[in-house]
PDB file of C-alpha atoms in Angstrom:
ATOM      1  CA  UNK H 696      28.885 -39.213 -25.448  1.00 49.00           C
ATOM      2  CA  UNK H 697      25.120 -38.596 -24.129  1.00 51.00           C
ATOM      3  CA  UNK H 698      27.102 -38.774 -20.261  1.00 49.00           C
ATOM      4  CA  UNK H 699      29.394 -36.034 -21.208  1.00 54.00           C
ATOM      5  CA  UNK H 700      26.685 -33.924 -22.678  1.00 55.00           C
ATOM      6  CA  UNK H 701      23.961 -34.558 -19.950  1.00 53.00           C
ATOM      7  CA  UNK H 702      27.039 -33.167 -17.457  1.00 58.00           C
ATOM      8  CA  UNK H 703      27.783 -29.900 -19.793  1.00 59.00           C
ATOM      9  CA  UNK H 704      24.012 -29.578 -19.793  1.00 55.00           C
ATOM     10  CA  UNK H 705      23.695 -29.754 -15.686  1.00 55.00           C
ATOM     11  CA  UNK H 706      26.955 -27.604 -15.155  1.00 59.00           C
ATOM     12  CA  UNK H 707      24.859 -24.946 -17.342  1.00 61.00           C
ATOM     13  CA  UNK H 708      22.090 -25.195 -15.468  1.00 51.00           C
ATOM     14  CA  UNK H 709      23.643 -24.879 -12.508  1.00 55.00           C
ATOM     15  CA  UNK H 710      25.010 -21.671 -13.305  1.00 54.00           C
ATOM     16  CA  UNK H 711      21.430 -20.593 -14.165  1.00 51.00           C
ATOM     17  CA  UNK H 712      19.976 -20.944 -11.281  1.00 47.00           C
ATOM     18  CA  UNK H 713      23.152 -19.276  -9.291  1.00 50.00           C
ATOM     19  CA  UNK H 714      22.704 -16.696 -11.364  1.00 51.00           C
ATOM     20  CA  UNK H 715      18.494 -16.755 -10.904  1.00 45.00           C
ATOM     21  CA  UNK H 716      19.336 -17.242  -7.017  1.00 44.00           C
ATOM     22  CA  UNK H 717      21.224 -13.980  -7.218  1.00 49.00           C
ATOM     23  CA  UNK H 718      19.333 -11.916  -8.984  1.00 52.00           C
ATOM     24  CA  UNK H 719      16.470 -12.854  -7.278  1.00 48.00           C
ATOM     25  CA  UNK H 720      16.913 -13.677  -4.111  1.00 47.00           C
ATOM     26  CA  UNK H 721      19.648 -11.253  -3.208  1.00 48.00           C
ATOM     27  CA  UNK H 722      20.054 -10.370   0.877  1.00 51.00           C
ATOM     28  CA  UNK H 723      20.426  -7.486   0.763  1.00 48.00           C
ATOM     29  CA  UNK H 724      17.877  -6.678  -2.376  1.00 52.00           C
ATOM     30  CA  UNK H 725      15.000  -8.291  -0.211  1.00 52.00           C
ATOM     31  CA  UNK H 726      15.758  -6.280   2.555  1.00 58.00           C
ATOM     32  CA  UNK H 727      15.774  -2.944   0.622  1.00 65.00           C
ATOM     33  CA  UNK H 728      12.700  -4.274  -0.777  1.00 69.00           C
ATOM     34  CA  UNK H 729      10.834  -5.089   2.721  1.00 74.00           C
ATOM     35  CA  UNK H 730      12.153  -1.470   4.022  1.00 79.00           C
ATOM     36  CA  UNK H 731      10.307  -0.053   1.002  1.00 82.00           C
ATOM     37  CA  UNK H 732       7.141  -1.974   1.197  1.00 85.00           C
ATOM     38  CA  UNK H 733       7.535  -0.676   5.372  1.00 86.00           C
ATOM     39  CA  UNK H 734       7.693   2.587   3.907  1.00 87.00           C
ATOM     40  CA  UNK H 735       4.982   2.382   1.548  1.00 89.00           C
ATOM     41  CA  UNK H 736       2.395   1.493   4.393  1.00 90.00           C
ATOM     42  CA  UNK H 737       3.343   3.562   6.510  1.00 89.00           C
ATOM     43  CA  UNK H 738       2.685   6.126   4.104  1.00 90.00           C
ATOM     44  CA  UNK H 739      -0.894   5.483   3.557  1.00 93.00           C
ATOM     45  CA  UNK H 740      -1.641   5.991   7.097  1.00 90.00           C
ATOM     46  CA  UNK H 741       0.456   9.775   6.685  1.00 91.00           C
ATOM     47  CA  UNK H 742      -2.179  10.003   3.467  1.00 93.00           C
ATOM     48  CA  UNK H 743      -4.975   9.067   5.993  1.00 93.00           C
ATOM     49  CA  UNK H 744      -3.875  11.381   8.362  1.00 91.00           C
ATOM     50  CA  UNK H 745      -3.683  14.021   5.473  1.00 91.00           C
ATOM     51  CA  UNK H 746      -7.310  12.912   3.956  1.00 93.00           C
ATOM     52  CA  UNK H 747      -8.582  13.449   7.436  1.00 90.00           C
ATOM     53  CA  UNK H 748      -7.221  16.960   7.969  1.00 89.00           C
ATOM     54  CA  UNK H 749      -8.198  18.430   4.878  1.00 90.00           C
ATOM     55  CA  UNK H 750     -11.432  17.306   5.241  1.00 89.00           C
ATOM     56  CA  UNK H 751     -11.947  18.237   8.580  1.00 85.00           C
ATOM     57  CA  UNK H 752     -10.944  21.867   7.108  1.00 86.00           C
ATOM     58  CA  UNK H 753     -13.262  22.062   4.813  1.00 86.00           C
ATOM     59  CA  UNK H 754     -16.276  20.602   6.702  1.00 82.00           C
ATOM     60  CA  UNK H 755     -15.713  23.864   9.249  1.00 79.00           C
ATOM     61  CA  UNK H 756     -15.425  25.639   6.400  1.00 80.00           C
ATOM     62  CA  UNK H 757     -11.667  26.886   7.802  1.00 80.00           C
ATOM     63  CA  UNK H 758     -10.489  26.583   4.391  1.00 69.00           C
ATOM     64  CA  UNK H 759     -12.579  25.962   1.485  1.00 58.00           C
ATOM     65  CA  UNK H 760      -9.792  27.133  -1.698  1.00 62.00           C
ATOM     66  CA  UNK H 761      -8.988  25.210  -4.405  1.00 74.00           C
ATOM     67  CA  UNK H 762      -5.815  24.381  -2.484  1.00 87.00           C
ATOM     68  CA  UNK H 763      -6.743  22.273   0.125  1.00 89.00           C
ATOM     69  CA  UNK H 764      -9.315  21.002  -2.422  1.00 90.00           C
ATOM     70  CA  UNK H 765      -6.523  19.781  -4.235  1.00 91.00           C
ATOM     71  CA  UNK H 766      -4.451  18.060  -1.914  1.00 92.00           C
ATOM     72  CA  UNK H 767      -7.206  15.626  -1.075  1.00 93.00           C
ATOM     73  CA  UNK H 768      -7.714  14.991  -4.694  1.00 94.00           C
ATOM     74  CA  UNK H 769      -3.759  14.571  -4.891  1.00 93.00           C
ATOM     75  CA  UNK H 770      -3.780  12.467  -1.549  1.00 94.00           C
ATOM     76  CA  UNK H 771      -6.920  10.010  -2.644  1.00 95.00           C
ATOM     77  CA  UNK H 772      -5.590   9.447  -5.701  1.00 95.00           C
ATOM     78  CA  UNK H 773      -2.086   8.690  -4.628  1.00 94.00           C
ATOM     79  CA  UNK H 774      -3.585   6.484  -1.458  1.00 96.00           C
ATOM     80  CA  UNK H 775      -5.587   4.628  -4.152  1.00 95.00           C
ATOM     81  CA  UNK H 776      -2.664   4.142  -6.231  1.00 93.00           C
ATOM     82  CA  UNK H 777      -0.646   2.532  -3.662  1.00 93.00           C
ATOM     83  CA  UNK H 778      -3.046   0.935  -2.008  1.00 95.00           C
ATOM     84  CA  UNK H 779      -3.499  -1.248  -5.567  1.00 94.00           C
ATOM     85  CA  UNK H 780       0.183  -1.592  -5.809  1.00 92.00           C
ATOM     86  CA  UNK H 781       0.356  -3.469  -2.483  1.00 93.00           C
ATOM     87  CA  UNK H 782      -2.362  -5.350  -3.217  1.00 95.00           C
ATOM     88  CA  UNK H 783      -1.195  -6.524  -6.485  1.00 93.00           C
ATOM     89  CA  UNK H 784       2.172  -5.843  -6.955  1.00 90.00           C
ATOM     90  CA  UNK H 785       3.698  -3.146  -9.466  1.00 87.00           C
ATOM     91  CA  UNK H 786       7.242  -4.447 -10.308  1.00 84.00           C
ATOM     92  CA  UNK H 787       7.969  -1.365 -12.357  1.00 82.00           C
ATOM     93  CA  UNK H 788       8.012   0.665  -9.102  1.00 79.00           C
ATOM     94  CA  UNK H 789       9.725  -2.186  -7.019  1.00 79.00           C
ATOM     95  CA  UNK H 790       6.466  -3.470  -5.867  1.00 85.00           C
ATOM     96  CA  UNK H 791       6.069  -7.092  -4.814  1.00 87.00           C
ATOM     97  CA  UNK H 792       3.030  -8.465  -3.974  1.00 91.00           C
ATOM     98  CA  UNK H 793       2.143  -8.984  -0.501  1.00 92.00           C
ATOM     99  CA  UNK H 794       4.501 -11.584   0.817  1.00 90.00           C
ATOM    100  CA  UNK H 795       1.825 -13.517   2.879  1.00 92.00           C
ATOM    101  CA  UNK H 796      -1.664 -14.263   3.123  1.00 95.00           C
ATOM    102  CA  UNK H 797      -2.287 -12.321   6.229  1.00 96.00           C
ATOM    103  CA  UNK H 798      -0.924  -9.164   4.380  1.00 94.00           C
ATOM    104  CA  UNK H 799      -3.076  -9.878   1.261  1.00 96.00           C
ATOM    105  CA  UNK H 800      -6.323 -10.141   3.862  1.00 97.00           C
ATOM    106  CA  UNK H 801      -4.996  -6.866   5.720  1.00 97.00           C
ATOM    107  CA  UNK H 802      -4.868  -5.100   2.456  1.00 97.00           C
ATOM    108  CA  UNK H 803      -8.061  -6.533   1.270  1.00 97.00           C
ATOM    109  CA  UNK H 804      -9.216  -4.942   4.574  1.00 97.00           C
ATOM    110  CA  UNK H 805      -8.025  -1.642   3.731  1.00 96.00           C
ATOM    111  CA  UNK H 806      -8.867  -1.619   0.813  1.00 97.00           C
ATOM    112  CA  UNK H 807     -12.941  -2.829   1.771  1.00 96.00           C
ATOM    113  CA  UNK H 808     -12.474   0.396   4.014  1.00 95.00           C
ATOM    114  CA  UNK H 809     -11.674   2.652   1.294  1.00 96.00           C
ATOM    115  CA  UNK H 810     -14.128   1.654  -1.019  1.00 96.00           C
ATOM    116  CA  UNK H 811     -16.727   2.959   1.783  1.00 93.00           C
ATOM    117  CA  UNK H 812     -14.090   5.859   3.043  1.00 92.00           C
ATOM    118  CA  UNK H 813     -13.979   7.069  -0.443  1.00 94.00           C
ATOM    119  CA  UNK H 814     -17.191   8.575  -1.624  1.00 93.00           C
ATOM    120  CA  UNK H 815     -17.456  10.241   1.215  1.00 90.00           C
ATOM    121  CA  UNK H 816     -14.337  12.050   0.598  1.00 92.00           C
ATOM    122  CA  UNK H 817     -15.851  12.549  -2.406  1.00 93.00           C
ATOM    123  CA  UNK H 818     -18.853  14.444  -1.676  1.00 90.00           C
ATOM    124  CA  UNK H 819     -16.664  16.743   0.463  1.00 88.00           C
ATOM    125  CA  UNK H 820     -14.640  17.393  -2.617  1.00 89.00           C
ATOM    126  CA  UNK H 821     -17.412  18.269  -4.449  1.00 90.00           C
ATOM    127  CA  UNK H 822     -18.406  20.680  -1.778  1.00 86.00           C
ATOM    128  CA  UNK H 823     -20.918  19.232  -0.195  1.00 87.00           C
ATOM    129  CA  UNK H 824     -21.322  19.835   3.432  1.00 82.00           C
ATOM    130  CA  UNK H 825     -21.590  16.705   5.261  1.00 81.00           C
ATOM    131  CA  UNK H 826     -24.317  16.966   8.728  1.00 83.00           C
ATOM    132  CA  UNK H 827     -22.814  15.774  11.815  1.00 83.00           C
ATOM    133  CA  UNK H 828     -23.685  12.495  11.699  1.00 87.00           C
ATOM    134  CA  UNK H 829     -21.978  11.905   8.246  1.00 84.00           C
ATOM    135  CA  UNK H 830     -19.436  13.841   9.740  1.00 84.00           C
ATOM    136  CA  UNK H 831     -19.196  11.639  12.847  1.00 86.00           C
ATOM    137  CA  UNK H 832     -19.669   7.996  10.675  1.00 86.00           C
ATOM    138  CA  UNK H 833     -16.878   9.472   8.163  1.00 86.00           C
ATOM    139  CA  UNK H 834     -14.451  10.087  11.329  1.00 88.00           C
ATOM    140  CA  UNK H 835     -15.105   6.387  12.691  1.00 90.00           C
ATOM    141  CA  UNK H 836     -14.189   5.006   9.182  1.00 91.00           C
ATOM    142  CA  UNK H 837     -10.979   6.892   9.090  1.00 91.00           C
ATOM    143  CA  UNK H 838     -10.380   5.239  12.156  1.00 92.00           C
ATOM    144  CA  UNK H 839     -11.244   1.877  10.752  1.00 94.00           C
ATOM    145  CA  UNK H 840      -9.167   2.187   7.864  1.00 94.00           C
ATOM    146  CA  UNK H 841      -6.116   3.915  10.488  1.00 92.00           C
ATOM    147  CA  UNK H 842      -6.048   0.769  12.101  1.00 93.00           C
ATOM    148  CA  UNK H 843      -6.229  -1.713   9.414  1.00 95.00           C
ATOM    149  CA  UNK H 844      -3.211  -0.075   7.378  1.00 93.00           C
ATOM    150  CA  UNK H 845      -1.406  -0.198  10.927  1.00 93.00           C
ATOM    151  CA  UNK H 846      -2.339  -3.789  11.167  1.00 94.00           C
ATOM    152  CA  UNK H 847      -0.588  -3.970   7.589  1.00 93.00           C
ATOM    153  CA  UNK H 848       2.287  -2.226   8.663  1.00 91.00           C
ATOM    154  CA  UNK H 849       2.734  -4.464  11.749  1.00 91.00           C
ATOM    155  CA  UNK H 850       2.048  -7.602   9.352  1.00 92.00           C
ATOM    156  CA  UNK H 851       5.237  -6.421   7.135  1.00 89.00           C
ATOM    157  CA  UNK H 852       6.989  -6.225  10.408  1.00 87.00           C
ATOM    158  CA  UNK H 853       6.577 -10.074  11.333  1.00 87.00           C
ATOM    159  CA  UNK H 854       6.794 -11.126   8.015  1.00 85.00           C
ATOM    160  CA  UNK H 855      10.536  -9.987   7.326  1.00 79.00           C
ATOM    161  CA  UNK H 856      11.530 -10.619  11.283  1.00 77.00           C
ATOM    162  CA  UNK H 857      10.592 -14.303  10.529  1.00 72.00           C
TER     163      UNK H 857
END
């Protein structure tokens, strides 16, 4: 009878979503998630922290080699990579997008910051030798950007304690 079927048909579905419910909204999965997403953020300010440092090498000309040359390269791009996982999400790498709209401003923040932060990196890079007052205006954007990715980081902090 249609009853009978309509009640094999819900029993089904029921299972579905249990099985949806737990796959996707497992406890302990979430939290692992959140802890990596803490992680994440808390890395870009170490790769701030790095970005400043190198650059602050080369600008006294302490260490101009390839080396330290490098590492900025390696830090920028993998600050810019992360920075557009958090922002977007990159399930492949256990990514999720940013769980609220305050963390999606926050990033949009940082990531306003970097898009200024950036070629100025850039020009040290490419050896340039920045005069004190680019030197001084880079320094207060690193600063800008430090505290906007801890904002972040103190965002993903009240999101998961709620």
């Amino acid at each position: 009878t249609i009853l009978a079927e309509k009640t094999v048909v819900l029993d089904e579905a029921q299972v579905l979503a249990a099985a949806v419910v737990a796959d996707y909204l497992n406890p302990a999965e979430m939290v692992k998630a959140d802890a990596f997403l803490i992680d994440l953020a808390g890395r870009q300010r170490l790769l701030i922290q790095q970005m400043v440092k190198d650059t602050c090498l080369i600008d006294a000309g302490i260490s101009t080699g390839g080396d330290v040359t490098d590492e900025l390269e390696r830090s920028m791009a993998t600050f810019s990579t992360a920075l557009d996982a958090m922002r977007q999400g990159m399930p492949a790498l256990g990514v999720r997008p940013p769980p609220t709209p305050e963390i999606a401003e926050a990033l949009e923040a940082v990531a306003a910051d970097w898009v200024v932060v950036k070629p100025k990196i850039s020009l040290v890079v490419d050896g340039a030798v920045l005069d004190p007052a680019q030197a001084t205006a880079k320094a207060a954007l690193y600063q800008v950007m430090m505290d906007d990715m801890s904002n972040v980081v103190s965002l993903y902090l009240e999101a998961i304690q709620s």
